[in-house]
Structures are given as C-alpha cells and as structure tokens.
Amino acid sequence: MIQQALADIRQGKIVLIHDADDREGETDFVLPAEFVTPSHVQIMRKDGGGLLFLMITDEIAKLFQLPFIADVFTSCEKEYPVLQSLIADDIPYDAKSSFSLYINHRDSFTGITDNDRSLTMKEFARLCKQCLTNHIEKPVDELGKHFRSPGHVPICRSSDKPLMNRFGHTELSTCLLTMAGVTPVACGCEMMGDDGKALSKKDAKRYADKHDLTFLQGKEIVKSWKSWSE
C-alpha cells in the first residue's frame, strides 16, 4: 500500500492518511501542495469538511524563520495577558501544537475562495522548492514579497525529529512526500462525519474505495520512514 501511495503522490493525487487509533483517530486528505488546484480545494472542503492547511518540514520552517504560533504567543504575553490565559498546555492528543503562521498570497482577494486558497498553497510550495534548490538568496524577504499574514491558510511545521518525537499528520505527510521525492509541502484537510465527530476509519476507507484513493495508516508510513531514513 505504501508503494501505491508514493506513486499517487508523485502524480499529484490525493491520498488518505489515518494517524492512529490512540492519537487523534482522524483521517486527513493529503496531497502535495505543488499540484493543488481549485478542484482539489473544493473536494476537500466539501467531502472533508475540516480545516484546510499546509504542512512543512522543519528545514523549510527554519529557512523562512517560521515560528510555532504558541511561541509567538508566549513572547507577547506580557503585553497581551490574555495570551497567557489561553496557553495550550492541555492538548489531549499531543504535547505541543504544530501550528505556525496563517498566510494569504498577495494576489488573492479575501483569501478564502477555492481559487485563492489553491493559489496560496501552490505558490507557497513553489517558493519552498526554489529555496530548497538554492535559487533564493533571502528566503524571508521573498516570502514577504509574495505572502501576507494573517491569512486563510494555516501552516503546520513538522518536528525536528519527525516520526521520532511526534507522530502527527504533519510529520506523516511531510515524510511521505519526502520519500516520494516531491517538494515536502503538503496540503491537508480533516475528514468530518455527519454525527458531530471525525469521520470513522471505516467510513474513510469506504470513501477511499469509492473514489479510488489510497488509504494509509500512520504506522505504515512510520515503518517505511524508519527503513528509508536509516
């Protein structure tokens, strides 16, 4: 199944990733952001229903000096005491949130439409690819040239030791893209059910079968990553 998922990723096709029964217990739509289209965004928001977001490696986060948003809040809590009150120290499924900044491409209008969000995600992936291949001398300046914040597309940044000290969709997705040899910038969206909860794994598998999509469990990616990265 992992080989099929890698082939799908290289072709810019959506795959479904379920993290783990003892973690979030959620299935996400995942595809390389460099291939995203407005149609992909429409599918994810209508059939997924969760938050649409970007996922990046620790390397990319450091290139652009993108912080964890929790660290930004901590640094500002003296000036804005409410941030201290809202500290995320009780996340039930992990020790720390992976969220960084929220962005819009500067050519977007409101930033929320299918066209706008696909533009933001695809162009961000394009810029990341350029930076990773050393075609950009000042990544931070270039980021600011093309994007603004706050925006409608949140960025989640991977742990510096992916699938070792954190096993979230951010790590699972970026590691999968890395193994596939594409730019490790993924876009994702959680799949929601009609019962007020996340879509069950059983129903997510049914959706995958119906739409000819590959369904992966997190442990499959973890196992392959360990072998690939040794």
PDB file of N, CA and C in Angstrom, residues 14 56 75-76 89 92 132 146 170 179 183 219:
ATOM      1  N   ILE A  14      -4.557  12.749  -4.524  1.00  0.00           N
ATOM      2  CA  ILE A  14      -4.896  12.742  -3.099  1.00  0.00           C
ATOM      3  C   ILE A  14      -4.731  11.347  -2.516  1.00  0.00           C
ATOM      4  N   ILE A  56       4.663  21.537   6.517  1.00  0.00           N
ATOM      5  CA  ILE A  56       6.025  21.706   6.014  1.00  0.00           C
ATOM      6  C   ILE A  56       7.031  21.018   6.928  1.00  0.00           C
ATOM      7  N   SER A  75       5.876  34.858  23.730  1.00  0.00           N
ATOM      8  CA  SER A  75       6.752  36.031  23.691  1.00  0.00           C
ATOM      9  C   SER A  75       5.979  37.340  23.842  1.00  0.00           C
ATOM     10  N   CYS A  76       4.674  37.302  23.588  1.00  0.00           N
ATOM     11  CA  CYS A  76       3.859  38.521  23.647  1.00  0.00           C
ATOM     12  C   CYS A  76       2.955  38.590  24.872  1.00  0.00           C
ATOM     13  N   ASP A  89      -1.779  24.232  27.049  1.00  0.00           N
ATOM     14  CA  ASP A  89      -0.998  23.280  27.840  1.00  0.00           C
ATOM     15  C   ASP A  89      -1.803  22.034  28.205  1.00  0.00           C
ATOM     16  N   PRO A  92      -5.129  17.182  24.393  1.00  0.00           N
ATOM     17  CA  PRO A  92      -5.316  15.786  24.802  1.00  0.00           C
ATOM     18  C   PRO A  92      -4.582  14.748  23.974  1.00  0.00           C
ATOM     19  N   LEU A 132      14.742  25.432  -1.529  1.00  0.00           N
ATOM     20  CA  LEU A 132      15.431  24.168  -1.263  1.00  0.00           C
ATOM     21  C   LEU A 132      16.482  23.861  -2.315  1.00  0.00           C
ATOM     22  N   HIS A 146       5.698  37.874  -1.507  1.00  0.00           N
ATOM     23  CA  HIS A 146       4.588  37.179  -2.157  1.00  0.00           C
ATOM     24  C   HIS A 146       3.417  36.825  -1.232  1.00  0.00           C
ATOM     25  N   THR A 170       1.163  16.119  10.301  1.00  0.00           N
ATOM     26  CA  THR A 170       2.213  16.956   9.721  1.00  0.00           C
ATOM     27  C   THR A 170       3.459  16.134   9.440  1.00  0.00           C
ATOM     28  N   MET A 179       9.771  10.881   0.974  1.00  0.00           N
ATOM     29  CA  MET A 179      10.081   9.572   0.401  1.00  0.00           C
ATOM     30  C   MET A 179       9.681   9.495  -1.068  1.00  0.00           C
ATOM     31  N   THR A 183       8.431  18.041  -3.541  1.00  0.00           N
ATOM     32  CA  THR A 183       8.628  19.115  -2.576  1.00  0.00           C
ATOM     33  C   THR A 183       7.827  18.810  -1.310  1.00  0.00           C
ATOM     34  N   LYS A 219       0.990   4.031  10.937  1.00  0.00           N
ATOM     35  CA  LYS A 219       2.041   3.062  11.247  1.00  0.00           C
ATOM     36  C   LYS A 219       2.733   2.535   9.998  1.00  0.00           C
TER      37      LYS A 219
END
